[in-house]
JSON list of C-alpha atoms and ligand atoms in Angstrom, two decimals:
[
{"chain": "A", "resi": 1, "resn": "MET", "atom": "CA", "xyz": [113.20, 112.16, 91.91]},
{"chain": "A", "resi": 2, "resn": "LYS", "atom": "CA", "xyz": [109.75, 112.29, 93.47]},
{"chain": "A", "resi": 3, "resn": "TYR", "atom": "CA", "xyz": [106.73, 111.80, 91.20]},
{"chain": "A", "resi": 4, "resn": "PHE", "atom": "CA", "xyz": [103.43, 113.56, 91.86]},
{"chain": "A", "resi": 5, "resn": "LEU", "atom": "CA", "xyz": [100.06, 113.27, 90.08]},
{"chain": "A", "resi": 6, "resn": "ASP", "atom": "CA", "xyz": [98.67, 116.59, 88.91]},
{"chain": "A", "resi": 7, "resn": "THR", "atom": "CA", "xyz": [95.03, 115.53, 88.89]},
{"chain": "A", "resi": 8, "resn": "ALA", "atom": "CA", "xyz": [91.84, 115.16, 90.94]},
{"chain": "A", "resi": 9, "resn": "ASP", "atom": "CA", "xyz": [90.70, 112.10, 88.97]},
{"chain": "A", "resi": 10, "resn": "ILE", "atom": "CA", "xyz": [90.21, 109.51, 91.75]},
{"chain": "A", "resi": 11, "resn": "LYS", "atom": "CA", "xyz": [90.26, 106.47, 89.43]},
{"chain": "A", "resi": 12, "resn": "ALA", "atom": "CA", "xyz": [93.49, 107.60, 87.81]},
{"chain": "A", "resi": 13, "resn": "ILE", "atom": "CA", "xyz": [95.06, 108.32, 91.15]},
{"chain": "A", "resi": 14, "resn": "ALA", "atom": "CA", "xyz": [94.16, 104.85, 92.48]},
{"chain": "A", "resi": 15, "resn": "ARG", "atom": "CA", "xyz": [95.50, 103.17, 89.28]},
{"chain": "A", "resi": 16, "resn": "LEU", "atom": "CA", "xyz": [98.84, 105.00, 89.27]},
{"chain": "A", "resi": 17, "resn": "TYR", "atom": "CA", "xyz": [99.38, 104.67, 93.03]},
{"chain": "A", "resi": 18, "resn": "GLU", "atom": "CA", "xyz": [99.12, 100.89, 92.58]},
{"chain": "A", "resi": 19, "resn": "LEU", "atom": "CA", "xyz": [101.60, 100.81, 89.68]},
{"chain": "A", "resi": 20, "resn": "TYR", "atom": "CA", "xyz": [104.24, 103.46, 90.32]},
{"chain": "A", "resi": 21, "resn": "PRO", "atom": "CA", "xyz": [106.32, 104.97, 93.16]},
{"chain": "A", "resi": 22, "resn": "ILE", "atom": "CA", "xyz": [104.11, 108.08, 93.60]},
{"chain": "A", "resi": 23, "resn": "SER", "atom": "CA", "xyz": [104.83, 110.51, 96.44]},
{"chain": "A", "resi": 24, "resn": "GLY", "atom": "CA", "xyz": [101.75, 112.66, 96.30]},
{"chain": "A", "resi": 25, "resn": "VAL", "atom": "CA", "xyz": [99.00, 114.47, 94.47]},
{"chain": "A", "resi": 26, "resn": "THR", "atom": "CA", "xyz": [98.93, 118.16, 93.45]},
{"chain": "A", "resi": 27, "resn": "THR", "atom": "CA", "xyz": [95.78, 120.11, 92.63]},
{"chain": "A", "resi": 28, "resn": "ASN", "atom": "CA", "xyz": [94.95, 123.65, 91.72]},
{"chain": "A", "resi": 29, "resn": "PRO", "atom": "CA", "xyz": [91.57, 125.45, 91.43]},
{"chain": "A", "resi": 30, "resn": "THR", "atom": "CA", "xyz": [91.33, 124.59, 87.70]},
{"chain": "A", "resi": 31, "resn": "ILE", "atom": "CA", "xyz": [92.00, 120.88, 88.29]},
{"chain": "A", "resi": 32, "resn": "ILE", "atom": "CA", "xyz": [89.41, 120.77, 91.09]},
{"chain": "A", "resi": 33, "resn": "SER", "atom": "CA", "xyz": [86.81, 122.70, 89.04]},
{"chain": "A", "resi": 34, "resn": "ASN", "atom": "CA", "xyz": [87.22, 120.32, 86.10]},
{"chain": "A", "resi": 35, "resn": "GLU", "atom": "CA", "xyz": [85.72, 117.53, 88.28]},
{"chain": "A", "resi": 36, "resn": "ASN", "atom": "CA", "xyz": [82.50, 119.62, 88.67]},
{"chain": "A", "resi": 37, "resn": "ARG", "atom": "CA", "xyz": [81.45, 118.31, 92.08]},
{"chain": "A", "resi": 38, "resn": "ASP", "atom": "CA", "xyz": [81.78, 119.33, 95.74]},
{"chain": "A", "resi": 39, "resn": "TYR", "atom": "CA", "xyz": [85.41, 120.29, 96.23]},
{"chain": "A", "resi": 40, "resn": "LEU", "atom": "CA", "xyz": [85.74, 119.08, 99.81]},
{"chain": "A", "resi": 41, "resn": "GLU", "atom": "CA", "xyz": [84.34, 115.73, 98.77]},
{"chain": "A", "resi": 42, "resn": "ILE", "atom": "CA", "xyz": [86.97, 115.57, 96.01]},
{"chain": "A", "resi": 43, "resn": "LEU", "atom": "CA", "xyz": [89.83, 116.38, 98.40]},
{"chain": "A", "resi": 44, "resn": "ARG", "atom": "CA", "xyz": [88.56, 113.89, 101.00]},
{"chain": "A", "resi": 45, "resn": "ASP", "atom": "CA", "xyz": [88.23, 111.22, 98.31]},
{"chain": "A", "resi": 46, "resn": "ILE", "atom": "CA", "xyz": [91.85, 111.88, 97.24]},
{"chain": "A", "resi": 47, "resn": "ARG", "atom": "CA", "xyz": [93.05, 111.69, 100.84]},
{"chain": "A", "resi": 48, "resn": "ASN", "atom": "CA", "xyz": [91.20, 108.36, 101.30]},
{"chain": "A", "resi": 49, "resn": "VAL", "atom": "CA", "xyz": [92.87, 106.83, 98.24]},
{"chain": "A", "resi": 50, "resn": "ILE", "atom": "CA", "xyz": [96.41, 108.02, 98.92]},
{"chain": "A", "resi": 51, "resn": "GLY", "atom": "CA", "xyz": [96.34, 107.75, 102.77]},
{"chain": "A", "resi": 52, "resn": "ASP", "atom": "CA", "xyz": [97.41, 110.20, 105.45]},
{"chain": "A", "resi": 53, "resn": "GLU", "atom": "CA", "xyz": [101.18, 109.77, 104.90]},
{"chain": "A", "resi": 54, "resn": "SER", "atom": "CA", "xyz": [101.18, 110.71, 101.19]},
{"chain": "A", "resi": 55, "resn": "MET", "atom": "CA", "xyz": [101.60, 114.39, 100.26]},
{"chain": "A", "resi": 56, "resn": "LEU", "atom": "CA", "xyz": [98.49, 116.26, 99.11]},
{"chain": "A", "resi": 57, "resn": "HIS", "atom": "CA", "xyz": [99.04, 119.79, 97.72]},
{"chain": "A", "resi": 58, "resn": "VAL", "atom": "CA", "xyz": [96.00, 122.05, 97.78]},
{"chain": "A", "resi": 59, "resn": "GLN", "atom": "CA", "xyz": [95.90, 125.67, 96.60]},
{"chain": "A", "resi": 60, "resn": "THR", "atom": "CA", "xyz": [94.34, 128.68, 98.24]},
{"chain": "A", "resi": 61, "resn": "LEU", "atom": "CA", "xyz": [92.12, 130.99, 96.21]},
{"chain": "A", "resi": 62, "resn": "SER", "atom": "CA", "xyz": [92.33, 134.33, 97.96]},
{"chain": "A", "resi": 63, "resn": "THR", "atom": "CA", "xyz": [94.75, 137.14, 96.94]},
{"chain": "A", "resi": 64, "resn": "ASN", "atom": "CA", "xyz": [95.28, 138.55, 100.44]},
{"chain": "A", "resi": 65, "resn": "ALA", "atom": "CA", "xyz": [97.45, 137.02, 103.12]},
{"chain": "A", "resi": 66, "resn": "GLU", "atom": "CA", "xyz": [94.91, 137.10, 105.96]},
{"chain": "A", "resi": 67, "resn": "THR", "atom": "CA", "xyz": [92.34, 135.09, 103.96]},
{"chain": "A", "resi": 68, "resn": "MET", "atom": "CA", "xyz": [95.01, 132.77, 102.53]},
{"chain": "A", "resi": 69, "resn": "ILE", "atom": "CA", "xyz": [95.97, 131.85, 106.07]},
{"chain": "A", "resi": 70, "resn": "LYS", "atom": "CA", "xyz": [92.32, 131.25, 107.04]},
{"chain": "A", "resi": 71, "resn": "GLU", "atom": "CA", "xyz": [91.88, 129.06, 103.94]},
{"chain": "A", "resi": 72, "resn": "ALA", "atom": "CA", "xyz": [95.08, 127.14, 104.83]},
{"chain": "A", "resi": 73, "resn": "GLU", "atom": "CA", "xyz": [93.97, 126.54, 108.41]},
{"chain": "A", "resi": 74, "resn": "PHE", "atom": "CA", "xyz": [90.50, 125.44, 107.25]},
{"chain": "A", "resi": 75, "resn": "LEU", "atom": "CA", "xyz": [92.04, 123.00, 104.73]},
{"chain": "A", "resi": 76, "resn": "LYS", "atom": "CA", "xyz": [94.36, 121.62, 107.42]},
{"chain": "A", "resi": 77, "resn": "GLU", "atom": "CA", "xyz": [91.42, 120.99, 109.68]},
{"chain": "A", "resi": 78, "resn": "VAL", "atom": "CA", "xyz": [89.07, 119.40, 107.11]},
{"chain": "A", "resi": 79, "resn": "ILE", "atom": "CA", "xyz": [91.57, 117.47, 104.94]},
{"chain": "A", "resi": 80, "resn": "GLY", "atom": "CA", "xyz": [94.43, 116.82, 107.36]},
{"chain": "A", "resi": 81, "resn": "GLY", "atom": "CA", "xyz": [97.23, 114.28, 106.80]},
{"chain": "A", "resi": 82, "resn": "ASN", "atom": "CA", "xyz": [100.43, 115.24, 105.03]},
{"chain": "A", "resi": 83, "resn": "LEU", "atom": "CA", "xyz": [99.06, 118.46, 103.57]},
{"chain": "A", "resi": 84, "resn": "TYR", "atom": "CA", "xyz": [100.91, 121.16, 101.68]},
{"chain": "A", "resi": 85, "resn": "ILE", "atom": "CA", "xyz": [99.23, 124.50, 101.13]},
{"chain": "A", "resi": 86, "resn": "LYS", "atom": "CA", "xyz": [99.92, 125.94, 97.65]},
{"chain": "A", "resi": 87, "resn": "ILE", "atom": "CA", "xyz": [100.31, 129.71, 97.70]},
{"chain": "A", "resi": 88, "resn": "PRO", "atom": "CA", "xyz": [100.90, 131.75, 94.52]},
{"chain": "A", "resi": 89, "resn": "VAL", "atom": "CA", "xyz": [104.03, 133.94, 94.59]},
{"chain": "A", "resi": 90, "resn": "ILE", "atom": "CA", "xyz": [102.24, 137.33, 94.63]},
{"chain": "A", "resi": 91, "resn": "PRO", "atom": "CA", "xyz": [103.40, 139.79, 97.34]},
{"chain": "A", "resi": 92, "resn": "GLU", "atom": "CA", "xyz": [100.51, 138.86, 99.66]},
{"chain": "A", "resi": 93, "resn": "GLY", "atom": "CA", "xyz": [101.39, 135.21, 99.01]},
{"chain": "A", "resi": 94, "resn": "ILE", "atom": "CA", "xyz": [104.97, 135.73, 100.21]},
{"chain": "A", "resi": 95, "resn": "LYS", "atom": "CA", "xyz": [103.54, 137.39, 103.38]},
{"chain": "A", "resi": 96, "resn": "ALA", "atom": "CA", "xyz": [101.23, 134.37, 103.86]},
{"chain": "A", "resi": 97, "resn": "ILE", "atom": "CA", "xyz": [104.15, 131.95, 103.37]},
{"chain": "A", "resi": 98, "resn": "LYS", "atom": "CA", "xyz": [106.15, 133.66, 106.13]},
{"chain": "A", "resi": 99, "resn": "ILE", "atom": "CA", "xyz": [103.21, 133.50, 108.56]},
{"chain": "A", "resi": 100, "resn": "LEU", "atom": "CA", "xyz": [102.16, 129.93, 107.67]},
{"chain": "A", "resi": 101, "resn": "LYS", "atom": "CA", "xyz": [105.77, 128.79, 108.12]},
{"chain": "A", "resi": 102, "resn": "SER", "atom": "CA", "xyz": [105.86, 130.30, 111.59]},
{"chain": "A", "resi": 103, "resn": "LYS", "atom": "CA", "xyz": [102.66, 128.41, 112.39]},
{"chain": "A", "resi": 104, "resn": "GLY", "atom": "CA", "xyz": [104.34, 125.14, 111.33]},
{"chain": "A", "resi": 105, "resn": "MET", "atom": "CA", "xyz": [102.34, 124.59, 108.14]},
{"chain": "A", "resi": 106, "resn": "LYS", "atom": "CA", "xyz": [103.87, 123.03, 105.02]},
{"chain": "A", "resi": 107, "resn": "ILE", "atom": "CA", "xyz": [103.89, 125.24, 101.98]},
{"chain": "A", "resi": 108, "resn": "THR", "atom": "CA", "xyz": [104.36, 124.94, 98.24]},
{"chain": "A", "resi": 109, "resn": "ALA", "atom": "CA", "xyz": [104.94, 128.26, 96.49]},
{"chain": "A", "resi": 110, "resn": "THR", "atom": "CA", "xyz": [103.21, 128.05, 93.11]},
{"chain": "A", "resi": 111, "resn": "ALA", "atom": "CA", "xyz": [102.64, 129.93, 89.83]},
{"chain": "A", "resi": 112, "resn": "ILE", "atom": "CA", "xyz": [106.42, 130.42, 89.55]},
{"chain": "A", "resi": 113, "resn": "PHE", "atom": "CA", "xyz": [107.81, 131.74, 86.26]},
{"chain": "A", "resi": 114, "resn": "THR", "atom": "CA", "xyz": [111.19, 133.17, 87.25]},
{"chain": "A", "resi": 115, "resn": "PRO", "atom": "CA", "xyz": [114.13, 132.02, 89.43]},
{"chain": "A", "resi": 116, "resn": "GLN", "atom": "CA", "xyz": [113.86, 135.17, 91.59]},
{"chain": "A", "resi": 117, "resn": "GLN", "atom": "CA", "xyz": [110.23, 134.38, 92.47]},
{"chain": "A", "resi": 118, "resn": "ALA", "atom": "CA", "xyz": [111.39, 130.93, 93.59]},
{"chain": "A", "resi": 119, "resn": "LEU", "atom": "CA", "xyz": [114.27, 132.31, 95.62]},
{"chain": "A", "resi": 120, "resn": "MET", "atom": "CA", "xyz": [112.06, 134.84, 97.45]},
{"chain": "A", "resi": 121, "resn": "ALA", "atom": "CA", "xyz": [109.52, 132.11, 98.24]},
{"chain": "A", "resi": 122, "resn": "ALA", "atom": "CA", "xyz": [112.24, 129.78, 99.48]},
{"chain": "A", "resi": 123, "resn": "VAL", "atom": "CA", "xyz": [113.77, 132.44, 101.74]},
{"chain": "A", "resi": 124, "resn": "ALA", "atom": "CA", "xyz": [110.23, 133.19, 103.05]},
{"chain": "A", "resi": 125, "resn": "GLY", "atom": "CA", "xyz": [109.98, 129.55, 104.11]},
{"chain": "A", "resi": 126, "resn": "ALA", "atom": "CA", "xyz": [108.37, 127.53, 101.32]},
{"chain": "A", "resi": 127, "resn": "HIS", "atom": "CA", "xyz": [109.11, 123.80, 101.43]},
{"chain": "A", "resi": 128, "resn": "TYR", "atom": "CA", "xyz": [108.56, 123.38, 97.70]},
{"chain": "A", "resi": 129, "resn": "VAL", "atom": "CA", "xyz": [108.67, 125.83, 94.78]},
{"chain": "A", "resi": 130, "resn": "ALA", "atom": "CA", "xyz": [106.67, 125.03, 91.69]},
{"chain": "A", "resi": 131, "resn": "PRO", "atom": "CA", "xyz": [107.89, 126.48, 88.36]},
{"chain": "A", "resi": 132, "resn": "TYR", "atom": "CA", "xyz": [105.44, 126.06, 85.41]},
{"chain": "A", "resi": 133, "resn": "VAL", "atom": "CA", "xyz": [107.65, 124.57, 82.72]},
{"chain": "A", "resi": 134, "resn": "ASN", "atom": "CA", "xyz": [105.27, 124.34, 79.79]},
{"chain": "A", "resi": 135, "resn": "ARG", "atom": "CA", "xyz": [103.62, 127.71, 80.43]},
{"chain": "A", "resi": 136, "resn": "ILE", "atom": "CA", "xyz": [107.11, 129.23, 80.38]},
{"chain": "A", "resi": 137, "resn": "ASP", "atom": "CA", "xyz": [107.97, 127.34, 77.15]},
{"chain": "A", "resi": 138, "resn": "ASN", "atom": "CA", "xyz": [104.72, 128.64, 75.63]},
{"chain": "A", "resi": 139, "resn": "ILE", "atom": "CA", "xyz": [105.85, 132.26, 75.81]},
{"chain": "A", "resi": 140, "resn": "SER", "atom": "CA", "xyz": [109.05, 131.44, 73.87]},
{"chain": "A", "resi": 141, "resn": "CYS", "atom": "CA", "xyz": [111.15, 131.24, 77.06]},
{"chain": "A", "resi": 142, "resn": "ASP", "atom": "CA", "xyz": [112.96, 128.18, 78.37]},
{"chain": "A", "resi": 143, "resn": "GLY", "atom": "CA", "xyz": [111.21, 126.44, 81.27]},
{"chain": "A", "resi": 144, "resn": "PHE", "atom": "CA", "xyz": [114.07, 123.97, 81.62]},
{"chain": "A", "resi": 145, "resn": "ASN", "atom": "CA", "xyz": [116.54, 126.79, 82.08]},
{"chain": "A", "resi": 146, "resn": "VAL", "atom": "CA", "xyz": [114.35, 128.44, 84.76]},
{"chain": "A", "resi": 147, "resn": "VAL", "atom": "CA", "xyz": [114.35, 125.16, 86.69]},
{"chain": "A", "resi": 148, "resn": "LYS", "atom": "CA", "xyz": [118.12, 124.82, 86.23]},
{"chain": "A", "resi": 149, "resn": "GLU", "atom": "CA", "xyz": [118.68, 128.31, 87.69]},
{"chain": "A", "resi": 150, "resn": "ILE", "atom": "CA", "xyz": [116.28, 127.65, 90.59]},
{"chain": "A", "resi": 151, "resn": "VAL", "atom": "CA", "xyz": [118.19, 124.46, 91.52]},
{"chain": "A", "resi": 152, "resn": "LEU", "atom": "CA", "xyz": [121.41, 126.51, 91.34]},
{"chain": "A", "resi": 153, "resn": "LEU", "atom": "CA", "xyz": [120.08, 129.28, 93.57]},
{"chain": "A", "resi": 154, "resn": "LEU", "atom": "CA", "xyz": [118.71, 126.85, 96.17]},
{"chain": "A", "resi": 155, "resn": "ASN", "atom": "CA", "xyz": [122.14, 125.18, 96.27]},
{"chain": "A", "resi": 156, "resn": "ASN", "atom": "CA", "xyz": [124.08, 128.49, 96.33]},
{"chain": "A", "resi": 157, "resn": "TYR", "atom": "CA", "xyz": [122.17, 129.64, 99.40]},
{"chain": "A", "resi": 158, "resn": "ASN", "atom": "CA", "xyz": [122.05, 126.25, 101.06]},
{"chain": "A", "resi": 159, "resn": "LEU", "atom": "CA", "xyz": [118.25, 126.33, 101.24]},
{"chain": "A", "resi": 160, "resn": "ASP", "atom": "CA", "xyz": [116.28, 123.18, 102.10]},
{"chain": "A", "resi": 161, "resn": "THR", "atom": "CA", "xyz": [113.47, 124.11, 99.70]},
{"chain": "A", "resi": 162, "resn": "LYS", "atom": "CA", "xyz": [112.85, 121.53, 96.91]},
{"chain": "A", "resi": 163, "resn": "VAL", "atom": "CA", "xyz": [111.74, 122.10, 93.34]},
{"chain": "A", "resi": 164, "resn": "LEU", "atom": "CA", "xyz": [108.36, 120.60, 92.40]},
{"chain": "A", "resi": 165, "resn": "ALA", "atom": "CA", "xyz": [108.39, 121.33, 88.67]},
{"chain": "A", "resi": 166, "resn": "ALA", "atom": "CA", "xyz": [104.89, 121.51, 87.14]},
{"chain": "A", "resi": 167, "resn": "SER", "atom": "CA", "xyz": [102.94, 122.17, 83.97]},
{"chain": "A", "resi": 168, "resn": "PHE", "atom": "CA", "xyz": [104.41, 119.53, 81.65]},
{"chain": "A", "resi": 169, "resn": "LYS", "atom": "CA", "xyz": [103.09, 118.55, 78.25]},
{"chain": "A", "resi": 170, "resn": "ASN", "atom": "CA", "xyz": [105.70, 116.01, 77.11]},
{"chain": "A", "resi": 171, "resn": "VAL", "atom": "CA", "xyz": [108.30, 113.53, 78.35]},
{"chain": "A", "resi": 172, "resn": "GLN", "atom": "CA", "xyz": [111.28, 115.54, 77.06]},
{"chain": "A", "resi": 173, "resn": "GLN", "atom": "CA", "xyz": [110.36, 118.49, 79.35]},
{"chain": "A", "resi": 174, "resn": "ILE", "atom": "CA", "xyz": [110.38, 116.13, 82.35]},
{"chain": "A", "resi": 175, "resn": "HIS", "atom": "CA", "xyz": [113.64, 114.54, 81.21]},
{"chain": "A", "resi": 176, "resn": "ASN", "atom": "CA", "xyz": [115.30, 117.99, 80.94]},
{"chain": "A", "resi": 177, "resn": "VAL", "atom": "CA", "xyz": [114.18, 118.86, 84.46]},
{"chain": "A", "resi": 178, "resn": "ALA", "atom": "CA", "xyz": [115.54, 115.54, 85.83]},
{"chain": "A", "resi": 179, "resn": "LEU", "atom": "CA", "xyz": [118.92, 116.15, 84.13]},
{"chain": "A", "resi": 180, "resn": "VAL", "atom": "CA", "xyz": [119.44, 119.40, 86.01]},
{"chain": "A", "resi": 181, "resn": "GLY", "atom": "CA", "xyz": [118.52, 117.92, 89.39]},
{"chain": "A", "resi": 182, "resn": "GLY", "atom": "CA", "xyz": [114.87, 119.05, 89.72]},
{"chain": "A", "resi": 183, "resn": "HIS", "atom": "CA", "xyz": [113.87, 117.24, 92.94]},
{"chain": "A", "resi": 184, "resn": "SER", "atom": "CA", "xyz": [110.36, 116.34, 91.90]},
{"chain": "A", "resi": 185, "resn": "ILE", "atom": "CA", "xyz": [107.83, 116.72, 89.11]},
{"chain": "A", "resi": 186, "resn": "THR", "atom": "CA", "xyz": [104.05, 116.69, 88.92]},
{"chain": "A", "resi": 187, "resn": "ALA", "atom": "CA", "xyz": [102.27, 115.60, 85.77]},
{"chain": "A", "resi": 188, "resn": "ASN", "atom": "CA", "xyz": [98.89, 114.33, 84.64]},
{"chain": "A", "resi": 189, "resn": "PRO", "atom": "CA", "xyz": [98.46, 110.53, 84.77]},
{"chain": "A", "resi": 190, "resn": "ASP", "atom": "CA", "xyz": [98.73, 110.05, 80.98]},
{"chain": "A", "resi": 191, "resn": "LEU", "atom": "CA", "xyz": [102.08, 111.80, 80.91]},
{"chain": "A", "resi": 192, "resn": "ILE", "atom": "CA", "xyz": [103.35, 109.72, 83.83]},
{"chain": "A", "resi": 193, "resn": "ASP", "atom": "CA", "xyz": [102.33, 106.57, 81.84]},
{"chain": "A", "resi": 194, "resn": "ASP", "atom": "CA", "xyz": [104.21, 108.03, 78.83]},
{"chain": "A", "resi": 195, "resn": "LEU", "atom": "CA", "xyz": [107.46, 108.11, 80.85]},
{"chain": "A", "resi": 196, "resn": "LEU", "atom": "CA", "xyz": [107.59, 104.30, 80.44]},
{"chain": "A", "resi": 197, "resn": "LYS", "atom": "CA", "xyz": [106.40, 103.95, 76.88]},
{"chain": "A", "resi": 198, "resn": "HIS", "atom": "CA", "xyz": [108.72, 102.67, 74.19]},
{"chain": "A", "resi": 199, "resn": "PRO", "atom": "CA", "xyz": [107.66, 100.59, 71.15]},
{"chain": "A", "resi": 200, "resn": "LEU", "atom": "CA", "xyz": [110.86, 98.49, 71.35]},
{"chain": "A", "resi": 201, "resn": "THR", "atom": "CA", "xyz": [110.11, 97.60, 75.00]},
{"chain": "A", "resi": 202, "resn": "ASP", "atom": "CA", "xyz": [106.68, 96.29, 73.98]},
{"chain": "A", "resi": 203, "resn": "TRP", "atom": "CA", "xyz": [108.24, 94.55, 70.92]},
{"chain": "A", "resi": 204, "resn": "SER", "atom": "CA", "xyz": [110.89, 92.92, 73.10]},
{"chain": "A", "resi": 205, "resn": "VAL", "atom": "CA", "xyz": [108.37, 91.68, 75.69]},
{"chain": "A", "resi": 206, "resn": "ASP", "atom": "CA", "xyz": [106.19, 90.26, 72.91]},
{"chain": "A", "resi": 207, "resn": "LYS", "atom": "CA", "xyz": [109.20, 88.53, 71.33]},
{"chain": "A", "resi": 208, "resn": "PHE", "atom": "CA", "xyz": [110.29, 86.96, 74.69]},
{"chain": "A", "resi": 209, "resn": "ILE", "atom": "CA", "xyz": [106.82, 85.45, 75.07]},
{"chain": "A", "resi": 210, "resn": "HIS", "atom": "CA", "xyz": [106.60, 84.35, 71.46]},
{"chain": "A", "resi": 211, "resn": "ASP", "atom": "CA", "xyz": [110.05, 82.63, 71.56]},
{"chain": "A", "resi": 212, "resn": "TRP", "atom": "CA", "xyz": [109.21, 80.95, 74.82]},
{"chain": "A", "resi": 213, "resn": "GLU", "atom": "CA", "xyz": [105.85, 79.67, 73.61]},
{"chain": "A", "resi": 214, "resn": "LYS", "atom": "CA", "xyz": [107.37, 78.20, 70.45]},
{"chain": "A", "resi": 215, "resn": "ILE", "atom": "CA", "xyz": [109.25, 75.71, 72.63]},
{"chain": "A", "resi": 216, "resn": "TYR", "atom": "CA", "xyz": [107.22, 75.36, 75.85]},
{"chain": "A", "resi": 217, "resn": "GLY", "atom": "CA", "xyz": [103.71, 76.02, 74.58]},
{"chain": "A", "resi": 218, "resn": "ASP", "atom": "CA", "xyz": [101.35, 78.78, 75.61]},
{"chain": "A", "resi": 219, "resn": "LYS", "atom": "CA", "xyz": [100.44, 77.31, 79.03]},
{"chain": "A", "resi": 220, "resn": "LYS", "atom": "CA", "xyz": [103.94, 76.45, 80.23]},
{"chain": "A", "resi": 221, "resn": "MET", "atom": "CA", "xyz": [105.14, 79.63, 81.89]},
{"chain": "A", "resi": 222, "resn": "ILE", "atom": "CA", "xyz": [108.17, 79.96, 84.19]},
{"chain": "A", "resi": 223, "resn": "MET", "atom": "CA", "xyz": [106.35, 78.60, 87.23]},
{"chain": "A", "resi": 224, "resn": "TYR", "atom": "CA", "xyz": [105.21, 75.45, 85.42]},
{"chain": "A", "resi": 225, "resn": "ASN", "atom": "CA", "xyz": [108.32, 73.32, 86.11]},
{"chain": "A", "resi": 226, "resn": "LEU", "atom": "CA", "xyz": [108.45, 74.40, 89.76]},
{"chain": "A", "resi": 227, "resn": "HIS", "atom": "CA", "xyz": [104.92, 73.07, 90.26]},
{"chain": "A", "resi": 228, "resn": "LYS", "atom": "CA", "xyz": [105.85, 69.73, 88.65]},
{"chain": "A", "resi": 229, "resn": "LYS", "atom": "CA", "xyz": [108.57, 69.19, 91.24]},
{"chain": "B", "resi": 301, "resn": "E4P", "atom": "C1", "xyz": [100.70, 122.48, 89.43]},
{"chain": "B", "resi": 301, "resn": "E4P", "atom": "O1", "xyz": [101.11, 122.88, 90.48]},
{"chain": "B", "resi": 301, "resn": "E4P", "atom": "C2", "xyz": [100.20, 123.44, 88.40]},
{"chain": "B", "resi": 301, "resn": "E4P", "atom": "O2", "xyz": [99.07, 124.08, 88.93]},
{"chain": "B", "resi": 301, "resn": "E4P", "atom": "C3", "xyz": [99.90, 122.73, 87.14]},
{"chain": "B", "resi": 301, "resn": "E4P", "atom": "O3", "xyz": [100.93, 121.81, 86.86]},
{"chain": "B", "resi": 301, "resn": "E4P", "atom": "C4", "xyz": [99.67, 123.66, 85.95]},
{"chain": "B", "resi": 301, "resn": "E4P", "atom": "O4", "xyz": [99.68, 122.87, 84.82]},
{"chain": "B", "resi": 301, "resn": "E4P", "atom": "P1", "xyz": [99.05, 123.36, 83.42]},
{"chain": "B", "resi": 301, "resn": "E4P", "atom": "O5", "xyz": [100.00, 124.44, 82.90]},
{"chain": "B", "resi": 301, "resn": "E4P", "atom": "O6", "xyz": [99.08, 122.12, 82.57]},
{"chain": "B", "resi": 301, "resn": "E4P", "atom": "O7", "xyz": [97.70, 123.85, 83.70]}
]
C-alpha cells in the first residue's frame, strides 16, 4: 500500500511526512483553489517540503489534448522532480495520455467512475488510475466494487498500471480498497490520521504509563537505569 496526501496544505504535508510513510501528494484544481494564493507558488512549496524524489500529482485544466500536453510540459518544466500529470478520462484526455506516454511523461488518469474508463486509460499508457470512491458511493453505487473490478482488469490484462484510489470520506472506505488489493490511496491529512485512531490504543498507552509510574515514579522512564550504570 502506498499512502498519498490529497491536499495542498503545506503545514499538514510537512507534519504527516515526518510521521508516516507517505509516498506523495495529489492535488486537483479544487484543492489548489482552496488555498487561494498563487498556484505555482503552492506547487513549488509542496515540492520543497516533499523533495524531488517524492511523487507529486498535478492536474491539467484544459479539455483538449493539445493544450493538456502544453500544460503538462509547462508543469514538468516549472515544478520538476518526480511529477505525475493528472489527466481526466474524457476522450481528449485519453488522446493526451497516449501522446504524453510517448514523450516519456508520467501520467495519472483521474475522474474515474467506471472500470472501463480505468481500463482504457491503462491501455493508453497511464501509470496510475484514480477512481473516486466516495463520489461513486454518493450516487448509490459501490466505489469499493469499482476498485475491485479495476484491480481485476489490470491483472487480467497484465497491465503495469496501478490503482490510486481517491475521494475518501471515512476509514472503512480505505479499508475496503486495501482488502481488494488497491495499490495506493490518497486522502486528506485528517483521514490519514484517523487510520491510526482507536480509543483502546490510547487507553492502553495511558495504562502502561500509569502502571509504570506507580512503581518507578513519574521521572523514572526506561532510560533511567541505563544512565545510572
Ligand atoms: C484526487 O485525485 C481527487 O481529485 C480527489 O480525491 C477528489 O476527492 P473529493 O471527492 O473529496 O473531492
